[in-house]
Short mmCIF file of C-alpha atoms in Angstrom, two decimals:
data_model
loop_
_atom_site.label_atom_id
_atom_site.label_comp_id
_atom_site.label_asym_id
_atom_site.label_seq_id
_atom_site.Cartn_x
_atom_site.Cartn_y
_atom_site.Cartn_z
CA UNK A 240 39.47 -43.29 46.57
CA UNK A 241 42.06 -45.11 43.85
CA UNK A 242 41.58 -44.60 40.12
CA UNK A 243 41.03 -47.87 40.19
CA UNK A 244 38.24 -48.10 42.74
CA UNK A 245 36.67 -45.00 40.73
CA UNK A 246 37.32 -46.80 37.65
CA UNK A 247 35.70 -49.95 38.94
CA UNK A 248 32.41 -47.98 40.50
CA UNK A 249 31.99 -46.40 37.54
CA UNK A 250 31.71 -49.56 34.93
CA UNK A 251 29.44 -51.30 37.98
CA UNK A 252 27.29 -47.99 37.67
CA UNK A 253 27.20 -48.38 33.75
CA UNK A 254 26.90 -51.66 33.92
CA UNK A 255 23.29 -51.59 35.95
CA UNK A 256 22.51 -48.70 33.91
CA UNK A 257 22.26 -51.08 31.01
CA UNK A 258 20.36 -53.78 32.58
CA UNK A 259 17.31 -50.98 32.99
CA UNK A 260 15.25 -52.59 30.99
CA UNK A 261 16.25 -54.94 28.40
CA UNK A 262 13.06 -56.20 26.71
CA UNK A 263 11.29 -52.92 26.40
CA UNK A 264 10.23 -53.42 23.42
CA UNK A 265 9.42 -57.29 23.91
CA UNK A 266 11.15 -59.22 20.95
CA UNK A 267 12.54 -55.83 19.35
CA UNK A 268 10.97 -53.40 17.40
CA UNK A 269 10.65 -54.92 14.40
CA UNK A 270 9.35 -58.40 16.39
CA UNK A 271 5.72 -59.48 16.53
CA UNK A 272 3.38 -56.61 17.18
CA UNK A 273 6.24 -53.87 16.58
CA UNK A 274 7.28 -51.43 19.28
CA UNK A 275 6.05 -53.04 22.68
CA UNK A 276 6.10 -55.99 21.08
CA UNK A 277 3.68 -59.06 21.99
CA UNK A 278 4.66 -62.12 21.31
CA UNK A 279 3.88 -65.56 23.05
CA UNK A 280 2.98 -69.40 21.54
CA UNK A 281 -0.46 -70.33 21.77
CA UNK A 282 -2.16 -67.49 23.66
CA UNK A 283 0.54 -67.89 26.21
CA UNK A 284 1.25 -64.36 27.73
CA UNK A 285 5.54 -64.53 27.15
CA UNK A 286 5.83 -60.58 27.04
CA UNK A 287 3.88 -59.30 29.75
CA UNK A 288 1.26 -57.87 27.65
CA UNK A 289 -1.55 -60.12 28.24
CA UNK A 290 -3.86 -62.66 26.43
CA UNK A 291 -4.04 -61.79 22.25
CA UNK A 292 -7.38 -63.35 22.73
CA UNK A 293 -8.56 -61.44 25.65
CA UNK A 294 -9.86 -58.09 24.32
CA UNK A 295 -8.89 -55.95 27.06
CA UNK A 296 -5.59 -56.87 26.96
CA UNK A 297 -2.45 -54.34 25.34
CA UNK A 298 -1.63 -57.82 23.39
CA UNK A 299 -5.04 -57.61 21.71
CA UNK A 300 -4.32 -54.10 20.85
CA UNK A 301 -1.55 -54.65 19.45
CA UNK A 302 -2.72 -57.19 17.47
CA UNK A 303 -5.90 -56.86 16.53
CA UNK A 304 -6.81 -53.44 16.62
CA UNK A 305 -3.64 -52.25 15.64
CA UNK A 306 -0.71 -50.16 17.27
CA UNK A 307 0.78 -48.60 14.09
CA UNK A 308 -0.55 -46.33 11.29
CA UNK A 309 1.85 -45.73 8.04
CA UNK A 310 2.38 -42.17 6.16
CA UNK A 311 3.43 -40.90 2.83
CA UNK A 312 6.88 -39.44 2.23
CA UNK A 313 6.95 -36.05 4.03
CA UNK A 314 3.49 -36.19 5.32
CA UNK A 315 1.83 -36.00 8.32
CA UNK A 316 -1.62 -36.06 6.50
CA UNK A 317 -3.75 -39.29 7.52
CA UNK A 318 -4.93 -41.71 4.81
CA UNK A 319 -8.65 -43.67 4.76
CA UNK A 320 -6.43 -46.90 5.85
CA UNK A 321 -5.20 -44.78 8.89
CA UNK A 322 -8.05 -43.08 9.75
CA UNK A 323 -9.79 -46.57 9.69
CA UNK A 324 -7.05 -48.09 11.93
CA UNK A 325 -7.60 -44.90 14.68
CA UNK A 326 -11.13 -45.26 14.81
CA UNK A 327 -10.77 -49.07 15.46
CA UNK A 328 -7.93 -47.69 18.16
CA UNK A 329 -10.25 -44.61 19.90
CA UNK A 330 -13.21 -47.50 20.41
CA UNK A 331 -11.04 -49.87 22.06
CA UNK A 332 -9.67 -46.95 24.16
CA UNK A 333 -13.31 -45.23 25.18
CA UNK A 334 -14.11 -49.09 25.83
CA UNK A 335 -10.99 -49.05 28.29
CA UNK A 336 -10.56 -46.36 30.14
CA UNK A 337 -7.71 -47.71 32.34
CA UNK A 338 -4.88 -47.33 29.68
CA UNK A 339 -3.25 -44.50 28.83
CA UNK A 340 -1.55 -44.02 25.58
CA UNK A 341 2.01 -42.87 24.55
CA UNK A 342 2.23 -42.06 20.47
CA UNK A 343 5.42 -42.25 18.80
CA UNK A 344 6.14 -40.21 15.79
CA UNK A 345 8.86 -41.92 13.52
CA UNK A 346 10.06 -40.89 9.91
CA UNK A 347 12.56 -42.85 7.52
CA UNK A 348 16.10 -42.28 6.76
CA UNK A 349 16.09 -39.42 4.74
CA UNK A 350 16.81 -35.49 5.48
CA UNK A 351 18.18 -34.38 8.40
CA UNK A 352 17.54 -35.18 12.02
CA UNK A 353 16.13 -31.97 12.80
CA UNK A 354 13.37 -32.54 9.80
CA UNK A 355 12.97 -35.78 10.81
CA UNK A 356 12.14 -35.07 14.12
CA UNK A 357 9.98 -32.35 13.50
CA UNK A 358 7.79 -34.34 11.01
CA UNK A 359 7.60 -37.41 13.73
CA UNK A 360 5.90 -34.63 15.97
CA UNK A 361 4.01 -33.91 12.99
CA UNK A 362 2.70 -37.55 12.59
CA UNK A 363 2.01 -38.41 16.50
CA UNK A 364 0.11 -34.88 16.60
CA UNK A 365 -1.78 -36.15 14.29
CA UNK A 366 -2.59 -39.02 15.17
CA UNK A 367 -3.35 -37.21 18.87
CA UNK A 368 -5.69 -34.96 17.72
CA UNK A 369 -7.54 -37.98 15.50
CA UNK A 370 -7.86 -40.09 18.46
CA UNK A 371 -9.31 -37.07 20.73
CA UNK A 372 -11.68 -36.03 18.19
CA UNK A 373 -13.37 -39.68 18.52
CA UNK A 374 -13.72 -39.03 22.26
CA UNK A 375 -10.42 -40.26 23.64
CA UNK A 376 -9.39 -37.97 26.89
CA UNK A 377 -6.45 -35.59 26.13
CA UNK A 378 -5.46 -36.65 29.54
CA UNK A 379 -4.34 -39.94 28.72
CA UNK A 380 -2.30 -39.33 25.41
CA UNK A 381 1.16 -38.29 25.37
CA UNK A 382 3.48 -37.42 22.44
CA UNK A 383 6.88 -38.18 21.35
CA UNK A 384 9.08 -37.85 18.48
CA UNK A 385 11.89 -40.27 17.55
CA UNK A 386 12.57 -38.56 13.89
CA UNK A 387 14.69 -41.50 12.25
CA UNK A 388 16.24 -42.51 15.58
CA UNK A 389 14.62 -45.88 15.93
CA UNK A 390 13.97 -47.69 12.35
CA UNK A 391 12.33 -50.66 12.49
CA UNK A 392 13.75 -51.45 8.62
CA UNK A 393 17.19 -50.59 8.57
CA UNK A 394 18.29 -50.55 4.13
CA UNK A 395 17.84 -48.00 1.20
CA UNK A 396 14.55 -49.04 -0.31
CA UNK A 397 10.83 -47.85 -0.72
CA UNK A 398 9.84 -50.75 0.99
CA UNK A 399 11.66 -50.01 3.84
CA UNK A 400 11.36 -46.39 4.16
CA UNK A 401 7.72 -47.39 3.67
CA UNK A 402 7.92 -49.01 6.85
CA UNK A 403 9.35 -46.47 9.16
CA UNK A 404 7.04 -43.92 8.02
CA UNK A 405 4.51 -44.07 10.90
CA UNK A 406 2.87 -43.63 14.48
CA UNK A 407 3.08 -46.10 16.75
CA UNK A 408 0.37 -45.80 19.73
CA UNK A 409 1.87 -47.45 23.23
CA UNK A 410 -0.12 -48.64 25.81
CA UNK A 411 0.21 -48.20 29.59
CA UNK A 412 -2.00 -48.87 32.58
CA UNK A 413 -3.21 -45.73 34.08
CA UNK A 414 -4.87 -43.31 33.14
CA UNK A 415 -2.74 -40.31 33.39
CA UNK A 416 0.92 -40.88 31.33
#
């Protein structure tokens, strides 16, 4: 086979390889309802996440129970307001036992990747081990750390730092992730 050929198979290749999965996280991470986004005008379902106003839906979830919890600076300790925001999450997941749950650990800009990725384990541990304790299967909860990797505030403020600071909990249907 030509370099060019091989040239041409390979950017085809790469090419698909980029068209995996473009709305992954519906209208962007930072877009309505965060990582997994759900979106949609007037109860219209325009991400693939459901109804907002049906309660079994991961739209409703998202939105109305809540997807994300926020942390302090170099914490992985849970506060009332995140505590509050699991419990609300662990009902709606004993209530629905056909979703399984991926939680993502994420920390802000600051420190090193290797910190940061250690303390985003940190934070979806503990968000894990909150959700199991209020009855939640350990079967259908996964973990995964993105550190600083994927900011959903991108600038060199509190307020945005504030932001990044958090678990995000990512619904899929099945039970087993």
């Amino acid at each position: 086979m030509s370099l060019a050929a091989k040239s041409l198979l390979l950017i085809a290749v790469l090419g698909l390889a980029a068209c995996n999965n473009p709305d992954r996280y519906g209208a962007g991470a930072g877009g309505p309802g965060g990582a997994g986004g759900a979106g949609g005008a007037g109860g219209i379902d325009t991400t693939g996440l459901g109804d907002p106003n049906n309660p079994t839906s991961i739209a409703y979830f998202n939105q109305r129970v809540g997807d994300r919890v926020l942390f302090a600076v170099d914490q992985s300790t849970l506060s009332p307001e995140a505590r509050s925001v699991l419990a609300a999450q662990a009902n709606w997941l004993n209530q629905n036992p056909g979703y399984a749950a991926i939680i993502e650990g994420h920390a802000d800009e600051q420190g090193t990747r290797e910190y940061n990725l250690a303390l985003g384990a940190r934070r979806a541990a503990a968000v894990q081990n909150f959700l199991i304790s209020q009855g939640v299967a350990a079967n259908r909860l996964r973990t995964i750390s993105y550190g600083k990797e994927r900011p959903i505030e991108v600038c060199s403020t509190e307020a945005c730092y504030s932001q990044n600071r958090r678990a995000v909990t990512v619904l899929s249907a099945g039970a087993g992730v």
